[in-house]
Amino acid sequence: MKVLVTGGLGFIGSHTVVELQNKGFEVVIIDDLSNSSEEVLNGIVAITGKKPEFEKLDLKEKSKVEDFFKKHTDISGVIHFAASKAVGESVEKPLLYYENNISTLVYILKELSKKDKASFIFSSSCTVYGQADKMPITEDAPVKTAESPYGNTKQIGEEIISETCKVTPTLNAIALRYFNPMGAHPSAEIGELPIGVPQNLVPFITQTGIGMRKELSVFGGDYPTTDGTCIRDYIHVVDLAKAHVIALQRLLEEKNNANYEVFNLGTGTGSSVLEAIKSFEKVSGKKLNYKIVDRRPGDITAAYASTDKANNVLGWKAASTLDEAMKSAWDWEQKIRK
Ligand code: UD1
């Protein structure tokens, strides 16, 4: 079975390509290399022994998307990661985000709607819940007004898919709402490659640990949590990647209950920023230089997933602990800075 993975050279995309190939799927990657590198292909080959097909293509070019689907008529599923993901940048450049994240989604869905049968997995985010009223967060928690254009593209993206599925019985889709992905493949052949100064916690921790950054700023020590720092649900990227394969199989084997479904992907455990730092210190044996500073605007106090639906309906459960995920992130950081 041939699967298209858009953004397949990115962080979560590349780990998903590995898991797909491990399960015997034939993979075609589309990536515009705007936030990734062709060298990631070598890492995928090192792990799986198989080179996926790769086309450098900008999905904003509608005619190229049409040509791609004309050429690859045998694609049975699409996992769509390709998108811009920097929250701050999205506030500065909203139209860039709407064009990159929304028009590309529309072009792909248009092509899939022409097929007799199509399966589509969408990369969504727990950001759609904003600060949820109840923890853990279940899938039926209300979607709150987005804090940023980035967050809004995930909400609008989900709506576009759901509305398209309503009128397209041949299209089956699943939106996966990720909590906080982190870590790297245990082989340290692929991992996260943030460009410039990392905005996310874990790459900032590992870059500080290796000496690239002087100090980690912990954004806020006065939140109403056990230690005053924010709580998040950190999930190992390999667990996340495996969930994509399971979700795709669910659609291909027609086991889905409706032609549009939504699942949370998290561990179900909330960890504070200070707990993440402790985990790093434990697995690396290094003291981390950090200081508590003001809150970061737009941050929520706490978010962790109810995993019941993913466990019971999808049949998937995160296997890795925070320490295991942190160790893989640290191994990867050490490997790329050698
Ligand atoms: C962020 C985005 C979210 C997006 C997700 C994708 C914001 C406000 N939210 O989530 O929309 O879906 O990334 O990965 O940007 N922290 C520090 N110091 C740092 C960096 C982070 O203390 O240098 C803290 C943050 O305050 C937060 C936690 O670490 O409590 C996690 O932050 P981050 O990795 O940026 O993820 P989110 O903010 O949860």
Coordinates of C-alpha atoms and ligand atoms in Angstrom, one line a residue:
M1 CA 0.0 0.0 0.0
K2 CA 1.3 3.4 -1.0
V3 CA 1.1 6.3 1.5
L4 CA 1.8 9.9 0.9
V5 CA 3.4 11.7 3.8
T6 CA 3.5 15.5 3.4
G7 CA 6.2 17.1 5.5
G8 CA 7.8 13.7 5.8
L9 CA 11.2 15.1 6.4
G10 CA 10.1 17.1 9.4
F11 CA 10.3 16.1 13.0
I12 CA 7.1 14.0 13.5
G13 CA 6.9 13.2 9.7
S14 CA 10.2 11.5 9.5
H15 CA 9.5 9.3 12.6
T16 CA 6.2 8.4 11.0
V17 CA 7.8 7.4 7.7
V18 CA 10.1 5.0 9.7
E19 CA 7.1 3.4 11.4
L20 CA 5.2 3.1 8.2
Q21 CA 8.1 1.5 6.4
N22 CA 8.6 -0.9 9.4
K23 CA 5.0 -2.0 8.9
G24 CA 5.6 -2.6 5.2
F25 CA 4.0 0.5 3.7
E26 CA 5.4 2.0 0.6
V27 CA 6.0 5.7 1.3
V28 CA 6.2 8.8 -0.9
I29 CA 7.3 12.0 0.8
I30 CA 6.4 15.5 -0.3
D31 CA 8.4 18.2 1.5
D32 CA 9.4 21.7 0.4
L33 CA 12.5 21.6 2.7
S34 CA 11.5 25.0 4.2
N35 CA 12.1 23.7 7.7
S36 CA 13.8 20.3 7.0
S37 CA 16.7 18.8 5.1
E38 CA 17.1 16.2 2.5
E39 CA 19.8 14.5 4.7
V40 CA 16.9 13.3 6.9
L41 CA 16.4 10.7 4.2
N42 CA 19.8 9.1 5.1
G43 CA 18.6 8.7 8.7
I44 CA 15.5 7.0 7.5
V45 CA 17.5 4.6 5.4
A46 CA 19.9 3.9 8.2
I47 CA 17.0 2.8 10.4
T48 CA 14.8 1.0 7.9
G49 CA 17.2 0.0 5.2
K50 CA 14.7 1.4 2.7
K51 CA 14.7 4.8 0.9
P52 CA 11.3 6.3 0.5
E53 CA 10.4 8.1 -2.7
F54 CA 10.9 11.8 -2.3
E55 CA 9.5 14.8 -4.2
K56 CA 10.5 18.3 -3.4
L57 CA 7.2 20.1 -3.9
D58 CA 5.5 23.2 -2.6
L59 CA 1.9 22.3 -1.8
K60 CA 0.8 25.9 -2.3
E61 CA 1.3 25.3 -6.1
K62 CA -2.1 23.9 -6.8
S63 CA -1.3 22.7 -10.4
K64 CA 1.7 20.8 -9.0
V65 CA -0.5 19.1 -6.4
E66 CA -2.9 18.1 -9.2
D67 CA 0.0 16.8 -11.3
F68 CA 1.3 14.8 -8.4
F69 CA -2.0 13.0 -7.8
K70 CA -2.3 12.3 -11.6
K71 CA 1.1 10.7 -11.5
H72 CA 0.6 8.7 -8.3
T73 CA -2.9 7.3 -8.8
D74 CA -2.1 4.3 -6.5
I75 CA -1.9 6.4 -3.3
S76 CA -4.4 4.9 -0.8
G77 CA -3.7 7.1 2.2
V78 CA -2.3 10.5 3.1
I79 CA -0.7 11.7 6.3
H80 CA -0.6 15.4 6.2
F81 CA 2.1 17.0 8.4
A82 CA 3.3 19.8 6.0
A83 CA 2.6 23.1 7.8
S84 CA 4.2 26.1 9.5
K85 CA 4.3 25.7 13.3
A86 CA 5.9 28.7 15.0
V87 CA 3.3 30.4 17.2
G88 CA 5.1 33.7 17.4
E89 CA 5.8 33.9 13.7
S90 CA 2.2 33.2 13.0
V91 CA 1.2 36.3 15.0
E92 CA 3.6 38.4 12.9
K93 CA 2.7 36.8 9.5
P94 CA -0.9 35.6 9.7
L95 CA -1.5 35.4 6.0
L96 CA 1.6 33.3 5.5
Y97 CA 0.1 30.8 8.0
Y98 CA -3.3 30.8 6.4
E99 CA -1.8 30.2 3.0
N100 CA 0.7 27.6 4.1
N101 CA -1.6 25.6 6.4
I102 CA -5.1 26.2 4.9
S103 CA -4.7 26.4 1.1
T104 CA -2.5 23.4 1.0
L105 CA -5.0 21.4 3.0
V106 CA -7.8 22.4 0.6
Y107 CA -5.8 21.4 -2.5
I108 CA -5.0 17.9 -1.1
L109 CA -8.6 17.3 0.0
K110 CA -9.8 18.4 -3.5
E111 CA -7.6 15.7 -5.0
L112 CA -8.7 13.1 -2.5
S113 CA -12.4 13.9 -3.1
K114 CA -11.9 12.7 -6.7
K115 CA -10.9 9.2 -5.6
D116 CA -13.2 6.2 -5.1
K117 CA -11.8 5.8 -1.6
A118 CA -9.4 7.9 0.3
S119 CA -7.9 7.9 3.8
F120 CA -6.6 11.1 5.4
I121 CA -4.8 11.7 8.7
F122 CA -4.5 15.3 9.9
S123 CA -1.8 16.7 12.2
S124 CA -3.8 18.7 14.7
S125 CA -2.9 20.0 18.2
C126 CA -4.2 20.2 21.8
T127 CA -3.9 24.0 21.2
V128 CA -7.5 23.8 19.9
Y129 CA -8.7 23.3 23.5
G130 CA -6.9 26.5 24.8
Q131 CA -7.0 26.5 28.6
A132 CA -9.5 23.7 29.1
D133 CA -11.8 23.8 32.1
K134 CA -11.3 20.2 33.2
M135 CA -8.2 18.0 33.3
P136 CA -7.5 15.5 31.8
I137 CA -8.8 16.9 28.5
T138 CA -11.3 14.7 26.7
E139 CA -12.0 15.0 23.0
D140 CA -15.4 16.5 23.6
A141 CA -14.0 19.5 25.6
P142 CA -15.0 22.7 23.9
V143 CA -12.8 24.2 21.2
K144 CA -11.8 27.7 22.6
T145 CA -11.0 30.8 20.6
A146 CA -7.5 30.4 19.2
E147 CA -4.7 32.4 20.8
S148 CA -2.7 32.7 17.5
P149 CA -3.2 32.3 13.8
Y150 CA -1.2 29.1 14.1
G151 CA -3.7 27.7 16.5
N152 CA -6.5 29.0 14.4
T153 CA -5.2 27.1 11.3
K154 CA -5.5 23.8 13.3
Q155 CA -9.1 24.7 14.3
I156 CA -10.1 25.8 10.8
G157 CA -8.3 22.8 9.3
E158 CA -10.4 20.4 11.4
E159 CA -13.6 22.2 10.4
I160 CA -12.6 22.0 6.7
I161 CA -12.0 18.3 7.0
S162 CA -15.2 17.6 8.9
E163 CA -17.4 19.6 6.5
T164 CA -15.7 17.9 3.5
C165 CA -16.3 14.5 5.0
K166 CA -20.0 15.2 5.6
V167 CA -20.5 15.6 1.8
T168 CA -17.9 13.1 0.6
P169 CA -18.7 9.5 1.8
T170 CA -15.7 8.2 -0.1
L171 CA -13.4 10.2 2.1
N172 CA -12.4 9.0 5.6
A173 CA -10.4 11.2 7.9
I174 CA -8.9 11.3 11.4
A175 CA -7.6 14.4 13.2
L176 CA -4.9 13.7 15.8
R177 CA -4.6 16.3 18.5
Y178 CA -1.0 16.1 19.7
F179 CA 0.0 17.2 23.2
N180 CA 3.7 18.1 23.5
P181 CA 5.8 15.9 21.2
M182 CA 9.5 15.5 22.2
G183 CA 12.4 13.1 21.9
A184 CA 14.0 11.3 19.0
H185 CA 14.4 7.9 17.5
P186 CA 16.3 5.6 19.9
S187 CA 18.9 5.0 17.2
A188 CA 19.7 8.8 17.2
E189 CA 19.5 8.7 13.4
I190 CA 16.6 11.1 13.2
G191 CA 15.3 13.7 15.6
E192 CA 14.2 17.3 16.0
L193 CA 16.2 20.0 14.1
P194 CA 15.0 23.4 15.2
I195 CA 16.2 26.3 13.1
G196 CA 17.6 29.2 15.1
V197 CA 16.7 29.6 18.8
P198 CA 14.3 26.8 19.8
Q199 CA 10.8 28.0 21.0
N200 CA 9.9 24.7 22.5
L201 CA 11.1 23.5 25.9
V202 CA 12.9 20.3 25.2
P203 CA 15.2 21.4 22.4
F204 CA 16.0 24.5 24.5
I205 CA 16.9 22.2 27.5
T206 CA 19.1 19.9 25.4
Q207 CA 20.9 22.9 23.7
T208 CA 21.5 24.4 27.1
G209 CA 22.8 21.1 28.4
I210 CA 25.3 20.8 25.6
G211 CA 26.5 24.4 26.0
M212 CA 24.9 26.1 23.0
R213 CA 22.7 28.3 25.2
K214 CA 23.8 29.8 28.5
E215 CA 20.7 29.4 30.4
L216 CA 17.1 28.2 30.1
S217 CA 14.4 30.7 31.0
V218 CA 11.5 29.0 32.8
F219 CA 8.5 31.1 31.8
G220 CA 6.6 31.7 35.1
G221 CA 7.0 30.3 38.6
D222 CA 3.7 31.6 40.0
Y223 CA 1.2 29.4 38.2
P224 CA -1.4 27.7 40.4
T225 CA 0.4 24.3 40.1
T226 CA 2.3 22.1 42.5
D227 CA 5.6 23.8 41.9
G228 CA 4.4 27.1 40.2
T229 CA 5.5 26.1 36.7
C230 CA 3.2 25.1 33.8
I231 CA 2.0 21.6 33.3
R232 CA 2.2 19.8 29.9
D233 CA 1.8 16.3 28.6
Y234 CA 5.1 15.4 27.0
I235 CA 4.9 12.5 24.5
H236 CA 7.7 10.6 22.9
V237 CA 7.7 11.2 19.1
V238 CA 8.1 7.5 18.4
D239 CA 4.8 6.7 20.3
L240 CA 3.2 9.5 18.4
A241 CA 4.5 8.2 15.1
K242 CA 3.1 4.7 15.9
A243 CA -0.3 6.2 16.5
H244 CA -0.4 7.6 13.0
V245 CA 0.2 4.2 11.5
I246 CA -2.6 2.7 13.7
A247 CA -5.0 5.5 12.7
L248 CA -4.2 5.0 9.1
Q249 CA -4.8 1.3 9.3
R250 CA -8.1 1.9 11.0
L251 CA -9.3 3.8 8.0
L252 CA -7.7 1.5 5.4
E253 CA -9.4 -1.5 7.1
E254 CA -12.7 0.4 7.4
K255 CA -12.8 0.0 11.2
N256 CA -13.8 3.6 11.8
N257 CA -17.1 4.5 13.4
A258 CA -17.6 7.6 11.4
N259 CA -15.9 9.1 8.4
Y260 CA -14.5 11.9 10.5
E261 CA -13.0 11.1 13.9
V262 CA -10.8 13.0 16.4
F263 CA -8.3 11.5 18.9
N264 CA -6.1 13.0 21.6
L265 CA -2.5 11.8 21.5
G266 CA -0.8 12.2 24.9
T267 CA 0.5 10.1 27.7
G268 CA -2.2 11.2 30.2
T269 CA 0.4 12.4 32.6
G270 CA 1.1 16.1 33.3
S271 CA 4.7 17.2 34.0
S272 CA 5.8 20.6 35.2
V273 CA 8.7 22.5 33.6
L274 CA 10.8 21.9 36.7
E275 CA 10.0 18.1 36.4
A276 CA 11.2 18.2 32.8
I277 CA 14.4 19.9 34.0
K278 CA 14.8 17.2 36.7
S279 CA 14.3 14.5 34.1
F280 CA 17.0 16.0 32.0
E281 CA 19.4 16.2 34.9
K282 CA 18.7 12.6 35.8
V283 CA 19.3 11.1 32.3
S284 CA 22.2 13.3 31.4
G285 CA 24.0 13.5 34.8
K286 CA 24.4 17.2 34.2
K287 CA 23.1 20.2 36.1
L288 CA 21.0 22.5 34.0
N289 CA 21.5 26.2 34.2
Y290 CA 18.1 27.8 34.5
K291 CA 16.3 30.8 36.0
I292 CA 12.6 31.5 36.6
V293 CA 11.5 34.6 34.6
D294 CA 8.1 36.2 33.8
R295 CA 5.3 34.2 32.2
R296 CA 5.3 33.9 28.4
P297 CA 2.2 35.7 27.0
G298 CA -0.3 33.2 25.6
D299 CA 0.9 30.2 27.7
I300 CA -1.8 28.2 29.4
T301 CA -1.4 26.9 33.0
A302 CA -2.0 23.2 32.3
A303 CA -2.8 20.7 29.6
Y304 CA -2.8 16.9 29.7
A305 CA -4.8 14.4 27.8
S306 CA -7.5 12.0 28.6
T307 CA -6.2 9.0 26.8
D308 CA -9.3 6.8 27.1
K309 CA -10.6 7.3 23.6
A310 CA -7.2 6.6 22.0
N311 CA -6.6 3.6 24.3
N312 CA -10.1 2.1 23.9
V313 CA -11.2 3.0 20.4
L314 CA -7.9 3.4 18.5
G315 CA -6.1 0.7 20.5
W316 CA -3.0 2.8 21.1
K317 CA -1.2 3.8 24.3
A318 CA 2.0 5.7 24.8
A319 CA 4.7 3.4 26.0
S320 CA 7.6 5.7 26.9
T321 CA 8.2 7.6 30.1
L322 CA 9.3 11.2 30.3
D323 CA 12.8 10.0 31.2
E324 CA 13.0 7.7 28.2
A325 CA 11.8 10.4 25.9
M326 CA 14.3 12.9 27.5
K327 CA 17.2 10.4 27.1
S328 CA 16.4 10.0 23.4
A329 CA 16.4 13.8 23.0
W330 CA 19.7 14.1 24.8
D331 CA 21.3 11.2 22.8
W332 CA 20.2 13.0 19.6
E333 CA 21.5 16.4 20.7
Q334 CA 24.9 14.9 21.6
K335 CA 25.0 13.1 18.2
I336 CA 24.3 16.2 16.1
R337 CA 26.8 18.4 17.9
K338 CA 29.7 16.0 17.5
Ligands
UD1_1 C1 3.6 25.3 21.9 C2 2.6 26.2 21.3 C3 1.5 25.3 20.8 C4 2.0 24.3 19.8 C5 3.1 23.6 20.4 C6 3.8 22.8 19.3 C7 2.8 28.4 22.5 C8 2.2 29.3 23.4 N1 2.1 27.2 22.3 O1 3.0 24.6 23.0 O2 0.4 26.1 20.3 O3 1.0 23.5 19.4 O4 4.1 24.4 21.0 O5 4.9 22.1 19.8 O6 3.8 28.6 21.9 N2 9.0 26.9 28.4 C9 9.9 27.5 29.2 N3 11.0 28.0 28.6 C10 11.3 27.9 27.3 C11 10.3 27.2 26.5 C12 9.2 26.7 27.1 O7 9.7 27.6 30.4 O8 12.3 28.3 26.8 C13 7.7 26.3 29.0 C14 6.5 26.9 28.5 O9 6.1 28.0 29.3 C15 5.5 25.8 28.7 C16 6.3 24.5 28.5 O10 7.7 24.9 28.7 O11 5.0 25.7 30.0 C17 6.2 23.9 27.1 O12 6.4 24.9 26.1 P1 6.5 24.6 24.6 O13 7.5 23.5 24.3 O14 6.8 25.9 23.9 O15 5.1 24.1 24.2 P2 3.6 24.7 24.4 O16 3.7 26.1 24.9 O17 2.9 23.8 25.3

